[in-house]
Coordinates of C-alpha atoms and ligand atoms in Angstrom, one line a residue:
X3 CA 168.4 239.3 234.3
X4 CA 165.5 237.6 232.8
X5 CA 166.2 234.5 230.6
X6 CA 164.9 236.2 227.3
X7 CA 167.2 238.9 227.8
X8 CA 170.1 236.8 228.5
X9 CA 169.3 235.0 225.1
X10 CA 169.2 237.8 222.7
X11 CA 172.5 238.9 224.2
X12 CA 174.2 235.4 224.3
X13 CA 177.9 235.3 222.6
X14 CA 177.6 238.9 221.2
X15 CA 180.0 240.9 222.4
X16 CA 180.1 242.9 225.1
X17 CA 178.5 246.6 224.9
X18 CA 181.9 248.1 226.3
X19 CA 183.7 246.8 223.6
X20 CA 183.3 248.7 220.3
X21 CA 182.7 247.1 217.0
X22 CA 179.9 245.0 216.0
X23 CA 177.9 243.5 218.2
X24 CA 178.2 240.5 216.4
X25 CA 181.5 240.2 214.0
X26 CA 181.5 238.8 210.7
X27 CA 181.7 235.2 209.7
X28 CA 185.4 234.4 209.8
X29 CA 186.3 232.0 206.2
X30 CA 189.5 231.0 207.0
X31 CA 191.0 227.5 205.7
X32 CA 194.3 228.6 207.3
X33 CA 196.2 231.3 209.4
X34 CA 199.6 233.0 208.8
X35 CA 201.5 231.4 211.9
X36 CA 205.1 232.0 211.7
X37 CA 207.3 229.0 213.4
X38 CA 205.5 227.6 216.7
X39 CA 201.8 226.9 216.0
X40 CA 201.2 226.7 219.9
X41 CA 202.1 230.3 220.2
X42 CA 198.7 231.1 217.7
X43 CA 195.5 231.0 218.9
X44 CA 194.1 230.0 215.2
X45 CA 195.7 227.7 213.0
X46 CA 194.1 225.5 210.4
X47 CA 190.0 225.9 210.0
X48 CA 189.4 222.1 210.7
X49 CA 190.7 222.8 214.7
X50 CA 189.3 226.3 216.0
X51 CA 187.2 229.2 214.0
X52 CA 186.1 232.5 216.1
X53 CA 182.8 232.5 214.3
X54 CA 182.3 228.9 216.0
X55 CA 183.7 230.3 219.7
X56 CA 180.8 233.3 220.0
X57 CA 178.2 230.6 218.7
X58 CA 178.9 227.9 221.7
X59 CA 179.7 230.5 223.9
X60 CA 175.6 231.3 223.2
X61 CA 174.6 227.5 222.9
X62 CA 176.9 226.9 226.8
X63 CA 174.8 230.1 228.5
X64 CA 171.2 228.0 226.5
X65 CA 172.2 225.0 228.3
X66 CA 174.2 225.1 231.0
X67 CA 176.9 223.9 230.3
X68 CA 180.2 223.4 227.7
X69 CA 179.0 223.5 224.4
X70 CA 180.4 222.6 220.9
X71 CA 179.2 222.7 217.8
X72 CA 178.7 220.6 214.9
X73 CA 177.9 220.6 211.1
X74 CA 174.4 219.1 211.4
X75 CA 171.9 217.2 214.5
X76 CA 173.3 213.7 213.0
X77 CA 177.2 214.8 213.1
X78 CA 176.3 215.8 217.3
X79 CA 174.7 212.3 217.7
X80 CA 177.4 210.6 216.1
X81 CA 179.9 212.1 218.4
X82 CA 178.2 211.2 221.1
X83 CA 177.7 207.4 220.6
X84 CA 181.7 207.7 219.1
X85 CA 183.3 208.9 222.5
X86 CA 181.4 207.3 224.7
X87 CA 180.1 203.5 223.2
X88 CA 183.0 200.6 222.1
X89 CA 182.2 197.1 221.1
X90 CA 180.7 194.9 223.6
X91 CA 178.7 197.8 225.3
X92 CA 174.8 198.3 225.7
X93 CA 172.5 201.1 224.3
X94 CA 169.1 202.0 225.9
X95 CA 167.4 204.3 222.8
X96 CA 164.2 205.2 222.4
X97 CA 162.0 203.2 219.8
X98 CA 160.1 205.7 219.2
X99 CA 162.2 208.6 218.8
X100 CA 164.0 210.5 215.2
X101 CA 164.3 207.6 212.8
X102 CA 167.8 208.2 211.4
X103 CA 169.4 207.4 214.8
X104 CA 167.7 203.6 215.2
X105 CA 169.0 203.6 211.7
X106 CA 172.8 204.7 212.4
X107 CA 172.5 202.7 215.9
X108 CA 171.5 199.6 213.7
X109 CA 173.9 199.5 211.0
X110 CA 177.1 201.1 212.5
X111 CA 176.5 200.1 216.4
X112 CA 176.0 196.7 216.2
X113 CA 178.3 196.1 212.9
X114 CA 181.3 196.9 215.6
X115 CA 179.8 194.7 218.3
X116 CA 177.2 197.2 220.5
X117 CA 174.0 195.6 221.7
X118 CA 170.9 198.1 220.9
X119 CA 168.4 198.0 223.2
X120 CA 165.1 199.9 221.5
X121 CA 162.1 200.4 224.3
X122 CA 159.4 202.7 224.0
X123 CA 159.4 207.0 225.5
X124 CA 156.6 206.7 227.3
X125 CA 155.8 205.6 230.5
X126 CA 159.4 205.9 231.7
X127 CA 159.5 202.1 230.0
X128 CA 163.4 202.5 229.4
X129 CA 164.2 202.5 233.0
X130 CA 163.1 199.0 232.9
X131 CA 166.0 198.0 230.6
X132 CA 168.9 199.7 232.2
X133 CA 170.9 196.0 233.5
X134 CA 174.5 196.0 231.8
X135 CA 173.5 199.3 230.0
X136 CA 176.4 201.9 229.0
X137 CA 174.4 204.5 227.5
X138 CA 171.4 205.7 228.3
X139 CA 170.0 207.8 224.8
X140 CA 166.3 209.8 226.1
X141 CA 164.4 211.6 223.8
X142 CA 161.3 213.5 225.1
X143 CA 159.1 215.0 223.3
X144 CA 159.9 212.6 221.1
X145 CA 159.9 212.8 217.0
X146 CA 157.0 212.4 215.6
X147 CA 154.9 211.2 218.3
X148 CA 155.6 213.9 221.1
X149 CA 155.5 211.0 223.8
X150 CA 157.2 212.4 227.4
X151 CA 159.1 210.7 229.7
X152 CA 160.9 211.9 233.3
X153 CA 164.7 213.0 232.5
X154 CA 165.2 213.9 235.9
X155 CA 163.8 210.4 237.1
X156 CA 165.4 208.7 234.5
X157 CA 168.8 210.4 235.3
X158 CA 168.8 210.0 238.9
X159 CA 168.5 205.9 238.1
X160 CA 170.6 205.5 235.7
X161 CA 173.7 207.3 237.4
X162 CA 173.2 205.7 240.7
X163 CA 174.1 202.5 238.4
X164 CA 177.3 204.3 236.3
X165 CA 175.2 204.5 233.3
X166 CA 175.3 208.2 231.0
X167 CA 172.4 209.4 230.5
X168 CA 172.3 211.6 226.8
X169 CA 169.3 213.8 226.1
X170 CA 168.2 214.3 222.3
X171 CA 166.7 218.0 222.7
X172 CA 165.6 219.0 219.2
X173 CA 162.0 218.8 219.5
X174 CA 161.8 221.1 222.6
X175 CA 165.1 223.0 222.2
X176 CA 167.5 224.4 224.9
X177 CA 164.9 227.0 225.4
X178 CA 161.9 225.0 226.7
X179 CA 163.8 222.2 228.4
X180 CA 167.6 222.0 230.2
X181 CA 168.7 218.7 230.3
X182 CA 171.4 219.1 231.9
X183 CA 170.1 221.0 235.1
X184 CA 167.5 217.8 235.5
X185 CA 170.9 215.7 235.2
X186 CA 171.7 214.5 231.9
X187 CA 175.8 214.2 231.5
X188 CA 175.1 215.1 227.7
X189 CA 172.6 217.2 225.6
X190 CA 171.9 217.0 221.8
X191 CA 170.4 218.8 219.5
X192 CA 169.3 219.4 216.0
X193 CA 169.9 223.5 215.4
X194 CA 168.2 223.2 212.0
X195 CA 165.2 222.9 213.5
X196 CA 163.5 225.7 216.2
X197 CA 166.5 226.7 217.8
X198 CA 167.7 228.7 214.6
X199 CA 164.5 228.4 213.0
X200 CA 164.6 229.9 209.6
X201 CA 165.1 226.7 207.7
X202 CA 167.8 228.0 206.0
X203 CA 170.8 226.0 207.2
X204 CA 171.7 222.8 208.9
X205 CA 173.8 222.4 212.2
X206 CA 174.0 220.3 215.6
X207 CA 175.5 221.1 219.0
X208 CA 176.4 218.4 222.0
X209 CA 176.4 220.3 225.3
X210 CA 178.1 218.7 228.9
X211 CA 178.7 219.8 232.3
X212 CA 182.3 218.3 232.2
X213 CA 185.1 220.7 230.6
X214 CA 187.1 217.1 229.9
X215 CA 183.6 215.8 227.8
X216 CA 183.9 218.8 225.9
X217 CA 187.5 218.5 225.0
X218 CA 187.0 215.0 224.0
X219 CA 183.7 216.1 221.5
X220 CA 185.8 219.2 220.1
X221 CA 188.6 216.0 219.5
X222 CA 186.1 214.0 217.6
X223 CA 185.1 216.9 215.4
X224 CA 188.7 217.7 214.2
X225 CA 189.2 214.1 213.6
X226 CA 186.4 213.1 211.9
X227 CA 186.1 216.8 210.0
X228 CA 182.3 217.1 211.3
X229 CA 183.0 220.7 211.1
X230 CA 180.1 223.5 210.6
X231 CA 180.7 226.0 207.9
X232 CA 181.4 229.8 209.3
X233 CA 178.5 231.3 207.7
X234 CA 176.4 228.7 208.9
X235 CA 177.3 229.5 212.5
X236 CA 176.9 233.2 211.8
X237 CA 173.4 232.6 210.3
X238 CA 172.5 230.4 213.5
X239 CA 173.7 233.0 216.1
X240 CA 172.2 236.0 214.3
X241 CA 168.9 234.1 214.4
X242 CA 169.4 233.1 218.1
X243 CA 167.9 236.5 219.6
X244 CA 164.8 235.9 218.4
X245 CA 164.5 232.4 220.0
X246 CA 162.0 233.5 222.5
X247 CA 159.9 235.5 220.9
X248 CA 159.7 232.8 217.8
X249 CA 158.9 230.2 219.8
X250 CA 157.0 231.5 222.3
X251 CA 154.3 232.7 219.2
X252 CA 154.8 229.4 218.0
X253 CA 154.2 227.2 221.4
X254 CA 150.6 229.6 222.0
X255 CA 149.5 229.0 218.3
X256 CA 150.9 225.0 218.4
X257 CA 148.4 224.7 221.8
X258 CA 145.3 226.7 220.2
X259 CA 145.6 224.1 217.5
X260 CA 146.1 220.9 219.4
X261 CA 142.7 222.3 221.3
X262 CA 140.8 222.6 217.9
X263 CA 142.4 219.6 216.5
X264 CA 141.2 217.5 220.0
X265 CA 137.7 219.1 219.2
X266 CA 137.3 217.4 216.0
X267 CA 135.3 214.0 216.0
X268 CA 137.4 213.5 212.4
X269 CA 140.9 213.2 214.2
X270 CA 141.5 210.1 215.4
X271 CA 144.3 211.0 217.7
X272 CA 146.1 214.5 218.3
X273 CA 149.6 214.4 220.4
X274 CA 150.5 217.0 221.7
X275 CA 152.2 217.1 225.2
X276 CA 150.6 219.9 226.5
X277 CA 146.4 218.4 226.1
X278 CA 145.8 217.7 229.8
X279 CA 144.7 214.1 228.4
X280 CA 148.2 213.8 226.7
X281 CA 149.6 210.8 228.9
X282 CA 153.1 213.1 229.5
X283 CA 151.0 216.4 230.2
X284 CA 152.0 216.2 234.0
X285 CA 156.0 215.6 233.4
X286 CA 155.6 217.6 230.7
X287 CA 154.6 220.3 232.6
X288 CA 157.3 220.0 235.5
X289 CA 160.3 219.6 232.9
X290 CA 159.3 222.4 230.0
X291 CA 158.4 225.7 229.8
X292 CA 155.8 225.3 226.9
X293 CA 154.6 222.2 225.3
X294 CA 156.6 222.4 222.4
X295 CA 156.0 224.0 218.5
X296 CA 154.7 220.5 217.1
X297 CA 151.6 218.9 216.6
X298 CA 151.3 215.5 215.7
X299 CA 147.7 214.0 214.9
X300 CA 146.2 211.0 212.6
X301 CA 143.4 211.0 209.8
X302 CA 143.5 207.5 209.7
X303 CA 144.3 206.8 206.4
X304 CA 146.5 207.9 203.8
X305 CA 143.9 209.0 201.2
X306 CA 142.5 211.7 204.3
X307 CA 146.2 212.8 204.8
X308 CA 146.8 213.5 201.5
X309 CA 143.0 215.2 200.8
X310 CA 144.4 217.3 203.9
X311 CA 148.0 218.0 202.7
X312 CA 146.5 218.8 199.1
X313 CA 144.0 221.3 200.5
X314 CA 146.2 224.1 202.4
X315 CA 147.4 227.0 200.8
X316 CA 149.1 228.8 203.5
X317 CA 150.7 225.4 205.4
X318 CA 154.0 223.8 203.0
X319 CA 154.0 220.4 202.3
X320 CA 157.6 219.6 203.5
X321 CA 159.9 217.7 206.3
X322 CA 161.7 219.5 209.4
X323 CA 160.2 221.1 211.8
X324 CA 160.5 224.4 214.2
X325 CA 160.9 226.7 211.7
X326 CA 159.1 230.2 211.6
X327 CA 157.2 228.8 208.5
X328 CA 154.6 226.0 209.2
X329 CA 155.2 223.0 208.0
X330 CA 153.3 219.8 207.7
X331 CA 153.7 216.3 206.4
X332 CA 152.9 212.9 206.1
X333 CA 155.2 211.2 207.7
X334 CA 154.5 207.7 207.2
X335 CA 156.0 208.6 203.5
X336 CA 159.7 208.5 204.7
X337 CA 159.2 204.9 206.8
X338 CA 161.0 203.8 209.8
X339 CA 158.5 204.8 212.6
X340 CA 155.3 202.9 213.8
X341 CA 152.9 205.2 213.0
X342 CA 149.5 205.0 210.6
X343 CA 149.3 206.0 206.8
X344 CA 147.4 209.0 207.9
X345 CA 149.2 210.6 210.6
X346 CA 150.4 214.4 210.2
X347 CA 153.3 215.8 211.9
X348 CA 152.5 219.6 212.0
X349 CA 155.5 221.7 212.5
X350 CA 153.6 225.4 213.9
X351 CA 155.5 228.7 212.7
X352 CA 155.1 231.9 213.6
X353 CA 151.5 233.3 210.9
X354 CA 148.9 234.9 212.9
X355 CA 146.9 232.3 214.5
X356 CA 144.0 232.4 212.9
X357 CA 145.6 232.1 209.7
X358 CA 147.0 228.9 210.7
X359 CA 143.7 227.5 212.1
X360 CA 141.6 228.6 208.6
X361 CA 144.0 226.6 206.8
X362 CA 143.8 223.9 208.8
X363 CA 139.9 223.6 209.3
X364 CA 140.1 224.0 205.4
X365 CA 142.4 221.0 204.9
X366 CA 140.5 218.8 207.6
X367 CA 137.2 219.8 205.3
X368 CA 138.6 218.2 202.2
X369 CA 139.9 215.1 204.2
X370 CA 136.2 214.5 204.7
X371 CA 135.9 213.5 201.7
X372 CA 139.1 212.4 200.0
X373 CA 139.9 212.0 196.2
X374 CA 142.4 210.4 194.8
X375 CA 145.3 212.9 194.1
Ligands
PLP12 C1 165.1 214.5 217.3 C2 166.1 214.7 216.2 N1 167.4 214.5 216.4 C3 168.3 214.7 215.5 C4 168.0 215.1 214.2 C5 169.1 215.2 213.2 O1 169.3 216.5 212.8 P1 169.9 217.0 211.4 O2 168.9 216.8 210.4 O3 170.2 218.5 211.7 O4 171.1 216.2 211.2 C6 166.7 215.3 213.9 C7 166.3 215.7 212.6 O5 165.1 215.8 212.2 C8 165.7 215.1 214.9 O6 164.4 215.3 214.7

């Protein structure tokens, strides 16, 4: 069958077994277990919830792999630099890639002793600083400036040297991009962001080709409590069949608007990885099936980025990003990446087109001439 259709059925059950096709959200702190806990299959809620089991049963067929989930993106990355980094160990992560994890890899990481290594997405440029390394953290497209680089080439390097090789795949989601098929030993995501796309809850998931990986995740999360919520996960998988059709909507509309975007002599830079002049465009094109639901692009200055921001009426002013409700912001306001006052990271959702273009030729009118706001 098809990919699609393997998607809107993931983790539902089966159509010869009656019921739901999907069964309720299980809330459950605890389980009536009468004298041996090893002879119940659920327990205590912190270990094992059903709701959870149908969800990574969805999330393994998306990737490929074992999956497990987790309460937000940042509670998967942690796990993943937890079981796998201890003092005295080096880190290859992307300089350029979601903020929060330079930040967590700066304090945390190198408080307990774990050299950080940050080099740039693009070009391949962190295969050039793989001596010694432990850990080698990718990132492509990367967040917010959609730069590409080669997992498969990457991966191939780096394992021939013992290194593990973790892919951070919010931006393009398990839908546009499978890590671990192009050999990553780990996968991470954000599932707040298009995956469940409704910007309505927060979750993470860390997927692995190795059952023993898994164990050791789903070890982590009962330890350190980095549990999702039931209705959470319930929210999340009832959302899941529509992946496709979301973001496939979303990926036409995100390249008709990188085309006008490239059009206008008033941008001074549009990233997007699927522009043909997009320095990623080729490995891009190999390793995804669409370019991706964001557009990232710079007005040069702060004063155009707000005159923009200030002028749409259909486009919300607000952070995250894959969401069936388009989004944009400046995202120089939150600090932490190398980027100008004036660039936009526009998250595409799923309005008719034209809709989303109108507002956007509106908002790049007003940046022509910007007022104070
Ligand atoms: C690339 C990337 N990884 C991880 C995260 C963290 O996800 P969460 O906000 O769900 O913790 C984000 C959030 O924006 C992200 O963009």
């Amino acid at each position: 069958m098809h990919r699609d259709t393997l998607i809107v059925h993931a983790g539902y059950r089966k159509r010869s077994t009656p019921g739901p096709f999907l069964a309720g959200p299980q809330f459950s702190s605890t389980y009536t277990t009468p004298g041996d806990p090893s002879r119940h299959a659920f327990t205590y809620g912190r270990f094992h919830n059903p709701t959870w089991d149908a969800w990574e049963e969805a999330l393994g067929t998306l990737e490929g792999g074992h999956a497990v989930a987790f309460a937000s993106g940042m509670a998967a990355v942690a796990a993943v630099l937890g079981i796998n980094l201890k003092p005295g160990d080096v880190l290859v992560l992307p300089a350029d890639g979601y903020y929060a994890i330079r930040r967590l890899a700066s304090s945390w990481l190198t408080s307990i002793g774990i050299e950080v290594r940050l080099v740039p997405t693009r070009g391949n440029a962190q295969g050039s600083a793989l001596d010694g390394a432990r850990l080698l953290w990718l990132e492509t497209p990367s967040n917010p400036l959609l730069d590409v680089c080669d997992i498969r080439g990457l991966a191939d390097e780096a394992r021939a040297r013992g290194i593990t090789v973790v892919v951070d795949n919010t931006t393009a989601t398990a839908y546009l991009q499978q890590p671990l098929a192009l050999g990553a030993t780990f996968v991470v995501a954000s599932d707040t962001k298009a995956l469940t796309g409704h910007a309505d809850l927060l979750l993470g998931h860390v997927a692995t080709t190795d059952p023993a990986h898994a164990e050791t995740l789903r070890a982590w999360r009962t330890h350190h409590g980095a549990i999702p919520g039931p209705m959470e996960v319930w929210l999340a998988h009832r959302s899941l069949p529509t992946l496709p059709l979301r973001v496939s909507r979303q990926c036409s509309s995100a390249e008709r608007l990188a085309a006008l975007l490239a059009s206008r002599p008033d941008v001074a830079a549009v990233h997007y990885p699927g522009l043909p002049g997009h320095p990623g465009h080729d490995v891009a094109q190999r390793q995804m099936q669409r370019f991706g639901t964001i557009v990232s692009f710079d007005l040069g200055t702060r004063a155009r980025a707000d005159a923009f921001l200030g002028a749409l009426t259909l486009v919300r002013e607000a952070t995250s990003f894959g969401g069936v409700h388009s989004l944009a912001e400046r995202r120089a306001r939150w600090g932490g990446d190398a980027i100008s006052e004036g660039f936009i990271r526009f998250s595409v959702g799923c309005e008719t087109p034209e809709d989303i273009l109108a507002d956007v030729a509106a908002g790049l009118e007003a940046a022509a001439t910007p007022e104070p706001r």
